[in-house]
Coordinates of C-alpha atoms and ligand atoms in Angstrom, one line a residue:
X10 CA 20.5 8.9 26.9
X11 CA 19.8 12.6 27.6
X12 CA 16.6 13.4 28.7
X13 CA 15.0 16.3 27.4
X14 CA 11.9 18.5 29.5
X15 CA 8.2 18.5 27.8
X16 CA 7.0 19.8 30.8
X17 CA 8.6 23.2 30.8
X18 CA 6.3 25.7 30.2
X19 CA 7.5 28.7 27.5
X20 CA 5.9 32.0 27.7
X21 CA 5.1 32.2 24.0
X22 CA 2.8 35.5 24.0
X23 CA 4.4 38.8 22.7
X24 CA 6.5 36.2 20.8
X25 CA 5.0 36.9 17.6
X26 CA 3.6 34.0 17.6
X27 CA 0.3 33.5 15.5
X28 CA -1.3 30.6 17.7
X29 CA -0.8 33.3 21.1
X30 CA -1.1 36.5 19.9
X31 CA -4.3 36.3 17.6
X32 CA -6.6 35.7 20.1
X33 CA -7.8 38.7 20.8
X34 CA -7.7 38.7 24.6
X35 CA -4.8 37.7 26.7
X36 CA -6.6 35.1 29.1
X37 CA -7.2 32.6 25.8
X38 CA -5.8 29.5 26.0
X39 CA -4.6 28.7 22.5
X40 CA -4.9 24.8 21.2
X41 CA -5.8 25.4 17.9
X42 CA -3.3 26.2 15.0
X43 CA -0.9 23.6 14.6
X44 CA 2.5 23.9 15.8
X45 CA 4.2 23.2 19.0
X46 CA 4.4 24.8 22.8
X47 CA 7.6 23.1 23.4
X48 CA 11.4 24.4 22.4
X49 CA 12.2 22.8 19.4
X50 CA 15.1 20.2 20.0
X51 CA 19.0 21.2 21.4
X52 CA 20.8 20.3 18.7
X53 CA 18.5 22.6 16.8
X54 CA 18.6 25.9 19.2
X55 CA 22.6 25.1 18.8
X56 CA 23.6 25.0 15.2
X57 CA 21.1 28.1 15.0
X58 CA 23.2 29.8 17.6
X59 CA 26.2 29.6 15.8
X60 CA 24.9 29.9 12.2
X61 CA 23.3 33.4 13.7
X62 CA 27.3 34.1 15.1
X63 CA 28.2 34.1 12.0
X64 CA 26.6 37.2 11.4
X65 CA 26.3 37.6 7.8
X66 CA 22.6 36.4 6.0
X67 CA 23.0 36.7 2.6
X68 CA 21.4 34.5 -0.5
X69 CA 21.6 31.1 0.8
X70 CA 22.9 28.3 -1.7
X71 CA 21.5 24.5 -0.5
X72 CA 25.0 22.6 -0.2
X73 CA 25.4 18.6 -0.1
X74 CA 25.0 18.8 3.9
X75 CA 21.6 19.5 3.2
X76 CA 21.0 16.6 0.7
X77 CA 23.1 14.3 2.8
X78 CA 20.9 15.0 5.9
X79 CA 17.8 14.9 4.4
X80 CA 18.6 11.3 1.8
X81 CA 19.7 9.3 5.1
X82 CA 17.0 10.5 7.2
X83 CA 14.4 9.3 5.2
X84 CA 16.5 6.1 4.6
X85 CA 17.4 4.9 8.0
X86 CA 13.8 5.7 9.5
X87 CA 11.7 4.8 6.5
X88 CA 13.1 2.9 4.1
X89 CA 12.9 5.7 1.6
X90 CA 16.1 6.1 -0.9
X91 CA 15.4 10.0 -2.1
X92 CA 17.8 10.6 -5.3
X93 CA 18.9 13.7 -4.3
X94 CA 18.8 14.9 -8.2
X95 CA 14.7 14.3 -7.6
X96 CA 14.5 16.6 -5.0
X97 CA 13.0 20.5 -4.8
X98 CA 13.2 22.8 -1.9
X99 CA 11.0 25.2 -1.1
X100 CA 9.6 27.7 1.5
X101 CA 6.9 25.2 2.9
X102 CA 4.7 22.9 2.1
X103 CA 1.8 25.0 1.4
X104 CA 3.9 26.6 -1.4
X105 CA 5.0 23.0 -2.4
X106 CA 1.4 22.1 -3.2
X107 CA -0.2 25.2 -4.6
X108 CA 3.4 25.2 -7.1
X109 CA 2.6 21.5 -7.6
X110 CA -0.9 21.9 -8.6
X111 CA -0.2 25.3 -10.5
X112 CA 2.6 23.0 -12.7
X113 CA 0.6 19.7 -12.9
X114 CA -3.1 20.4 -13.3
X115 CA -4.8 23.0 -15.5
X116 CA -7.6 25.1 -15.0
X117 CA -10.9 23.6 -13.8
X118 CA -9.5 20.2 -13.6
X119 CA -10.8 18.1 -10.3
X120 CA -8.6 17.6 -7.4
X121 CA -9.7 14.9 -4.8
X122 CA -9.5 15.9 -1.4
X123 CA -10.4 13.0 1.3
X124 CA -12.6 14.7 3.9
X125 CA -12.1 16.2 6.6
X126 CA -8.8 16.8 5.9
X127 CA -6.2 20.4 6.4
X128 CA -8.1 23.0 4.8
X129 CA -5.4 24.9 3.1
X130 CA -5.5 21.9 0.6
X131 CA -8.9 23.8 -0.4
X132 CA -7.2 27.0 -0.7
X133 CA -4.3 26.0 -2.9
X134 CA -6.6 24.2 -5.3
X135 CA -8.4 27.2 -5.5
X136 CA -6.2 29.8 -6.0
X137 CA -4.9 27.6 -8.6
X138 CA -8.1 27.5 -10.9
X139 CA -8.7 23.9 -9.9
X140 CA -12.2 22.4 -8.4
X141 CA -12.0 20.5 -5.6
X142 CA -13.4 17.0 -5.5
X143 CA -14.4 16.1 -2.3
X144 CA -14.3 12.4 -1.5
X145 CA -15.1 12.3 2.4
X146 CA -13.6 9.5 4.4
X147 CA -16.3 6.7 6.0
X148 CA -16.7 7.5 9.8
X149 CA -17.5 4.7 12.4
X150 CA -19.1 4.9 15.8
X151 CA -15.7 4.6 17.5
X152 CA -14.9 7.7 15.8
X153 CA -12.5 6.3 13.5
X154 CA -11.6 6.6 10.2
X155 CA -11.5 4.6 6.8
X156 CA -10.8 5.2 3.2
X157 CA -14.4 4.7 0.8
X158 CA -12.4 3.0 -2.0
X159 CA -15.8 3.4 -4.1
X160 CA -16.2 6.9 -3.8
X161 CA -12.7 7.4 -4.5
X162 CA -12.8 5.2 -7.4
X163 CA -16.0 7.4 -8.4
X164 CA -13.9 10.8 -7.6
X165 CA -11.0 9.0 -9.5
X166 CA -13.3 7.9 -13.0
X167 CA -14.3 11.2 -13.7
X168 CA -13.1 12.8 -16.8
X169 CA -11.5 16.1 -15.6
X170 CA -10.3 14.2 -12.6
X171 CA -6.3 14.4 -12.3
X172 CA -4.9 15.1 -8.7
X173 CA -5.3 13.6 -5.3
X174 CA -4.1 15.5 -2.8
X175 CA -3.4 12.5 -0.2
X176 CA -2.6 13.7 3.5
X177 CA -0.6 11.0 5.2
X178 CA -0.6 10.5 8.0
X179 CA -4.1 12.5 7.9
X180 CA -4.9 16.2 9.4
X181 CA -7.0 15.7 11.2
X182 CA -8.4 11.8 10.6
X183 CA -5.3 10.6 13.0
X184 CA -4.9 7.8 10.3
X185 CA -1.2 6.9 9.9
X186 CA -2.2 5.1 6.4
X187 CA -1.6 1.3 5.8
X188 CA 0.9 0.2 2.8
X189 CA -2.3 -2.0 2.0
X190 CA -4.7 1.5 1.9
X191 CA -1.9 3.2 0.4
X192 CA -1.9 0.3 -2.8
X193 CA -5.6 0.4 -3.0
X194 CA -5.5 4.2 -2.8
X195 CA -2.6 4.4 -5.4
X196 CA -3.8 1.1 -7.6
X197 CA -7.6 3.0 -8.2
X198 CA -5.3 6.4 -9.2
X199 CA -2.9 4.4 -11.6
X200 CA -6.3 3.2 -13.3
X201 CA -7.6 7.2 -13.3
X202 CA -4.3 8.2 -14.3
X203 CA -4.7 10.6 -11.8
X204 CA -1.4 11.8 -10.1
X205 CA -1.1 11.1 -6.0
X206 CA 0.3 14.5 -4.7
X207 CA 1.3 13.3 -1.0
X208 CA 1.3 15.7 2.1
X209 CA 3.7 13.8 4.3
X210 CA 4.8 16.7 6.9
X211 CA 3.0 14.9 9.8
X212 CA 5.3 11.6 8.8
X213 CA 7.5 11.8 11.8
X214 CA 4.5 11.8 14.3
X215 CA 3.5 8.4 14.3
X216 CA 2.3 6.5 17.5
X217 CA 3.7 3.4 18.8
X218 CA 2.7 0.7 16.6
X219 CA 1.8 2.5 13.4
X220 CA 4.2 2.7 11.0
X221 CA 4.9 5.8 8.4
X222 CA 4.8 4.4 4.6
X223 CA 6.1 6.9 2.0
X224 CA 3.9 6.8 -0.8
X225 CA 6.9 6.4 -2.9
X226 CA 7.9 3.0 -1.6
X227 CA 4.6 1.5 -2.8
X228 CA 6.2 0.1 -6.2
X229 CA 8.3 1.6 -9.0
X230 CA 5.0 2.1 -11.0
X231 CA 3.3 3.8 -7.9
X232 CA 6.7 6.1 -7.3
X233 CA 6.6 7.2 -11.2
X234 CA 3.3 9.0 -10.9
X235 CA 3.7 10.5 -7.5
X236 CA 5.0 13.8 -6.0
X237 CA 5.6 13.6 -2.2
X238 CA 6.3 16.6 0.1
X239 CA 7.8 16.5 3.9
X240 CA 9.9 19.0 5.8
X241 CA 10.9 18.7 9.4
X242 CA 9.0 21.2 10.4
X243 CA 6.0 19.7 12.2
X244 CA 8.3 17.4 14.4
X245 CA 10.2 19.8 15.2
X246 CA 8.7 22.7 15.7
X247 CA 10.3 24.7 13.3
X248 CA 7.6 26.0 10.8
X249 CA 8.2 29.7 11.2
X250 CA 12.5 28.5 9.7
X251 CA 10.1 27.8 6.4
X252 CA 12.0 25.2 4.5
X253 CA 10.4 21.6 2.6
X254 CA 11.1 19.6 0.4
X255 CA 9.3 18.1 -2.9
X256 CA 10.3 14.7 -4.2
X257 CA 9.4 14.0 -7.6
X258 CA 11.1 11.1 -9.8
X259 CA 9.6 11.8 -13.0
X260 CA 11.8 14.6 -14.9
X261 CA 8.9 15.9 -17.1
X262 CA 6.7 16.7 -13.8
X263 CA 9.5 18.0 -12.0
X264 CA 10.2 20.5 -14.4
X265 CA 6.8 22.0 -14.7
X266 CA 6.7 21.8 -10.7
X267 CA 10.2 23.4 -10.9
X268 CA 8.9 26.2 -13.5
X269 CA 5.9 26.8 -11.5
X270 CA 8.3 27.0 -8.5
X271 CA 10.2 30.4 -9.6
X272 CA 7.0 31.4 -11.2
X273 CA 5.8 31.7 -7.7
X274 CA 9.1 33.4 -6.8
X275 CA 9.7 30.2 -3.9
X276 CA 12.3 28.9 -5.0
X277 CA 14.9 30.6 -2.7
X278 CA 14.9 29.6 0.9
X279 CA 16.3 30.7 4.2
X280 CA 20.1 30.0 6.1
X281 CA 17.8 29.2 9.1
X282 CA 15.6 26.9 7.7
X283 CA 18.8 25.0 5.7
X284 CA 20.9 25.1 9.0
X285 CA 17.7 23.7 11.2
X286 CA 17.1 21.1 8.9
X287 CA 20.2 19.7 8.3
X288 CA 20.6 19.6 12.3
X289 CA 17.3 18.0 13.0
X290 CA 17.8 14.9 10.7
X291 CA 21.5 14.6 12.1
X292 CA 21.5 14.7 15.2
X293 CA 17.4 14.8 16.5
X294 CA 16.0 11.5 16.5
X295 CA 16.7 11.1 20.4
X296 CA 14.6 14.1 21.0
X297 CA 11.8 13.0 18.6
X298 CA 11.1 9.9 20.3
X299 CA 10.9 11.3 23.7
X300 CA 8.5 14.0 21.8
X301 CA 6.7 11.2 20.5
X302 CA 6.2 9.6 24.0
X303 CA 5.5 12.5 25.2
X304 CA 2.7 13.6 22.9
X305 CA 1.0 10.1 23.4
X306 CA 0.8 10.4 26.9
X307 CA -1.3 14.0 26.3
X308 CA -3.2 12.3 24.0
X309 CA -3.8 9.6 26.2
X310 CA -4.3 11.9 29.1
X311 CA -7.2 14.0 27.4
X312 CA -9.2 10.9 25.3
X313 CA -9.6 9.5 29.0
X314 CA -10.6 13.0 30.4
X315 CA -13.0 13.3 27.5
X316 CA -14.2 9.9 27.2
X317 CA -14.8 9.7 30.9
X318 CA -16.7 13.4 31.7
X319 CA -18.4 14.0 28.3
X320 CA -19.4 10.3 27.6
X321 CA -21.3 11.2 25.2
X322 CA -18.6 13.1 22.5
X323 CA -16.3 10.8 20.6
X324 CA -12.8 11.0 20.7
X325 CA -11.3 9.8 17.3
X326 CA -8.3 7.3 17.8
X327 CA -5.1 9.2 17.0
X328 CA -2.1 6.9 15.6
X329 CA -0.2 9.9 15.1
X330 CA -0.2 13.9 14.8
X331 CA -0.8 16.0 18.5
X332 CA -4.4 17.2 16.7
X333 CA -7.3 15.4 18.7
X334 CA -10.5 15.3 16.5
X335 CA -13.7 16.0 18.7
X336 CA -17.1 15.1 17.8
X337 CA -19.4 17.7 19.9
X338 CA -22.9 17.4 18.5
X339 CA -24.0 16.0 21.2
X340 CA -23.7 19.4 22.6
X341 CA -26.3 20.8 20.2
X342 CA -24.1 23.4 18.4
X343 CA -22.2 22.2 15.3
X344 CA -18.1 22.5 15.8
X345 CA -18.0 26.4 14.7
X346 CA -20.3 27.3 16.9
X347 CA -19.0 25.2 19.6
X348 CA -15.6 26.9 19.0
X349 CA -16.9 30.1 19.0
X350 CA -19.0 30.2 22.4
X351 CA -15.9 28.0 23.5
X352 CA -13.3 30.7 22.8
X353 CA -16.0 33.6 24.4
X354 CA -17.3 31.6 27.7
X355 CA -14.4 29.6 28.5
X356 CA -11.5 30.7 26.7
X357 CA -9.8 28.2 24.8
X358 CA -9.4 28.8 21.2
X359 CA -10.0 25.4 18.7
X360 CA -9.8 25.1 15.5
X361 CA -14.2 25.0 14.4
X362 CA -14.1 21.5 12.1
X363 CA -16.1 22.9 8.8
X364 CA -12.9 24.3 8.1
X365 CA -12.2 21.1 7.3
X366 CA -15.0 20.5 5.0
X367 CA -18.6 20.0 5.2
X368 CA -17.4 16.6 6.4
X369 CA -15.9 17.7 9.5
X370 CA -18.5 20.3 10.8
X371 CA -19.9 18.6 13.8
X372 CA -15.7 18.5 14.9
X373 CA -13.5 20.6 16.3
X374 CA -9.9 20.4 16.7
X375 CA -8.0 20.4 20.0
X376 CA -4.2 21.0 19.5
X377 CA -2.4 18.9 22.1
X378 CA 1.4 19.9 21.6
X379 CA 1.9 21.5 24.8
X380 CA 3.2 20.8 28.6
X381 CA 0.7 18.0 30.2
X382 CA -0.1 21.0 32.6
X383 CA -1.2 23.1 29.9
X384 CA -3.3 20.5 28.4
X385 CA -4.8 19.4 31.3
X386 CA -6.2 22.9 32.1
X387 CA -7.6 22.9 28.6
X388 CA -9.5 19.8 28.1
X389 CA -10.9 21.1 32.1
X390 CA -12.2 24.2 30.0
X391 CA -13.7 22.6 27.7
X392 CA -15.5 20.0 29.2
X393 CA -16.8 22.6 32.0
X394 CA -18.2 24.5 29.4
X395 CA -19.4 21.3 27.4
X396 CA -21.4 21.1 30.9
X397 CA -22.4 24.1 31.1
X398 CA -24.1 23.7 27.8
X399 CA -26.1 20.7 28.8
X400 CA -27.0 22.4 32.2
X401 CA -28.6 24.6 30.3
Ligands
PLP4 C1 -1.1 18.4 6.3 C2 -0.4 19.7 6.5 N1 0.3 20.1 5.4 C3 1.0 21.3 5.5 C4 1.0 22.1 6.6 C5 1.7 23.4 6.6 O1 2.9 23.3 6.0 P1 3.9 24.5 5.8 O2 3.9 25.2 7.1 O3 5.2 23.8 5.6 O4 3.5 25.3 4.7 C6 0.3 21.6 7.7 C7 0.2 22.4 8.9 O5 -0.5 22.2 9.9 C8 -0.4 20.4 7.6 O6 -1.1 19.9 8.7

């Protein structure tokens, strides 16, 4: 099999690229937004190359290729039979959730949000009228992570209560969720007859071990009152191509989702993002699961650094996603201001963990998708300054 280079390292400032060039000076090392430091996979970079020879980049229309690639993708590595007829694309899926919430909820209804989890979940429900119910996840000494089936089922029995925004696996928890969490989660919603919007871009990042279970292969009752969104872009690197997908098997939702689609003028997507996709889920799976190794041994590599020179800040156990989940208040400063005097004394940017919710402000979040090297001279930055601090 063809082995592919992790270690390379890719000058990605002056790229345009937002994770490099917003810091404002040059010397910052950026591990906070999340996408990758590595080129995205071969067979990728090469069915871009000769889409772009083509030369001409007008309106693109989504052909059976695309629905082909993406239906026996999700078949052969998850079990997941997509009807293609159930299927909407769209230009990412942030769009995909704020259209989704915009077409399924009304005005000042509740959406459930399990805390911490990716903050432009708040954002969407916002923007959208909605208010967001936040239903934070139980947190053990070991830094791990669990669902509080009573608090959901209290966030679930309330009256105006109709979404869940479910983020599996979970930005930035690490949980790749259980079918048996997933059937608690979805049986307490079915009761609620509140609809289980799932987030599944991180599904392709799971660890050795933990197993990926699309929320739509809980049951038929489970699939009916679910909407699930995925796009390859996380795995492969490819979030600036701008292209997702939302399944939805119930006709009467997917119109309204469909309607609130065009009325957010997203429905038309880009020959880069069809031709990327479409080369990813045929011929990428090889260069996946060396990413996948790949990203568990930086994972590995800085929960031992951590865990061995700052003793005292927990590491939460990743099963999948490159987005470590650090627990500094034993520095004294909660995660923002961690991040902040992080960034200014030592320069590495993080993502401060309140963005998260209230739940997750005594985190921060260290982006690890990038050449061991690069990684390594992070997590040295950061626990020299963590030092520093307590020197102090
Ligand atoms: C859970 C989750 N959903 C969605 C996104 C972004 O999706 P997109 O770029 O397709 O809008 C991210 C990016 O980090 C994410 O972590």
């Amino acid at each position: 099999m063809e082995q592919f280079d992790f270690d390379e390292i890719i000058a990605r400032r002056g790229s345009g690229s937002y994770k490099w060039d917003m810091p404002e000076r040059g010397d910052v090392l950026p591990m906070w937004v999340a996408d990758m430091d590595f080129m995205t996979a071969p067979c990728v970079i090469e069915a871009l190359h000769r889409r772009v020879s083509h030369g001409v980049f007008g309106y693109t229309k989504v052909g059976d290729d695309y629905y082909d690639a993406l239906t026996r993708w999700f078949s052969r590595r998850h079990g997941w039979h997509i009807d293609r007829n159930d299927v909407i694309y769209t230009s990412g899926v942030v769009p995909a959730i704020s259209a989704i919430i915009k077409g399924l909820a009304a005005p000042g209804d509740k959406v459930i949000v399990q805390t911490p989890v990716y903050n432009c979940f708040f954002s969407s429900i916002r923007n959208n009228g909605c208010e967001i119910c936040e239903c934070p996840l139980d947190y053990h000494a070991d830094g791990s992570y669990a669902i509080d089936f009573e608090a959901l089922e209290q966030c679930a029995s309330h009256p105006r209560a109709t979404m869940l925004l479910l983020c599996n696996p979970h930005n930035p928890a690490g949980r790749v969720w259980t079918r048996d969490e997933l059937r608690r989660i979805g049986e307490i919603c079915l009761r609620h007859n509140v609809t289980v919007v799932a987030d599944e871009i991180h599904c392709e990042l799971t660890f050795n071990g933990f197993r990926f279970t699309p929320y739509a292969t809980l049951g038929e009752e489970f699939a009916e009152k679910c909407v699930c969104c995925n796009s390859p872009s996380k795995a492969f690197n490819t979030a600036g191509l701008q292209i997702a997908n939302i399944v939805c098997r119930d006709a009467g939702m997917r119109r309204r989702i469909d309607r609130a689609i065009n009325d957010n003028e997203v429905c038309d997507v880009n020959p880069f993002g069809v031709t990327g996709l479409i080369a990813a889920y045929n011929e990428g799976e090889d260069w996946l699961c060396q990413l996948i190794d790949y990203l568990y041994g930086n994972y590995r590599f800085a929960s031992e650094r951590f865990a061995s020179e700052l003793p005292d800040y927990t590491v939460t156990p990743l099963e999948g996603t490159y987005l470590l989940w650090l627990n500094v208040s034993a520095s004294g400063l909660d995660g923002a201001a961690f991040a902040s005097r992080l960034e200014k004394e030592a320069r590495v940017m993080l993502s401060p963990g309140d963005i998260y919710g209230a739940a997750g402000s005594a985190f921060v979040r260290v982006n690890l998708a990038a050449p061991r090297s690069v990684v390594a001279e992070g997590v040295e930055r950061i626990i020299s300054f963590a030092r520093s601090l307590s020197a102090k």
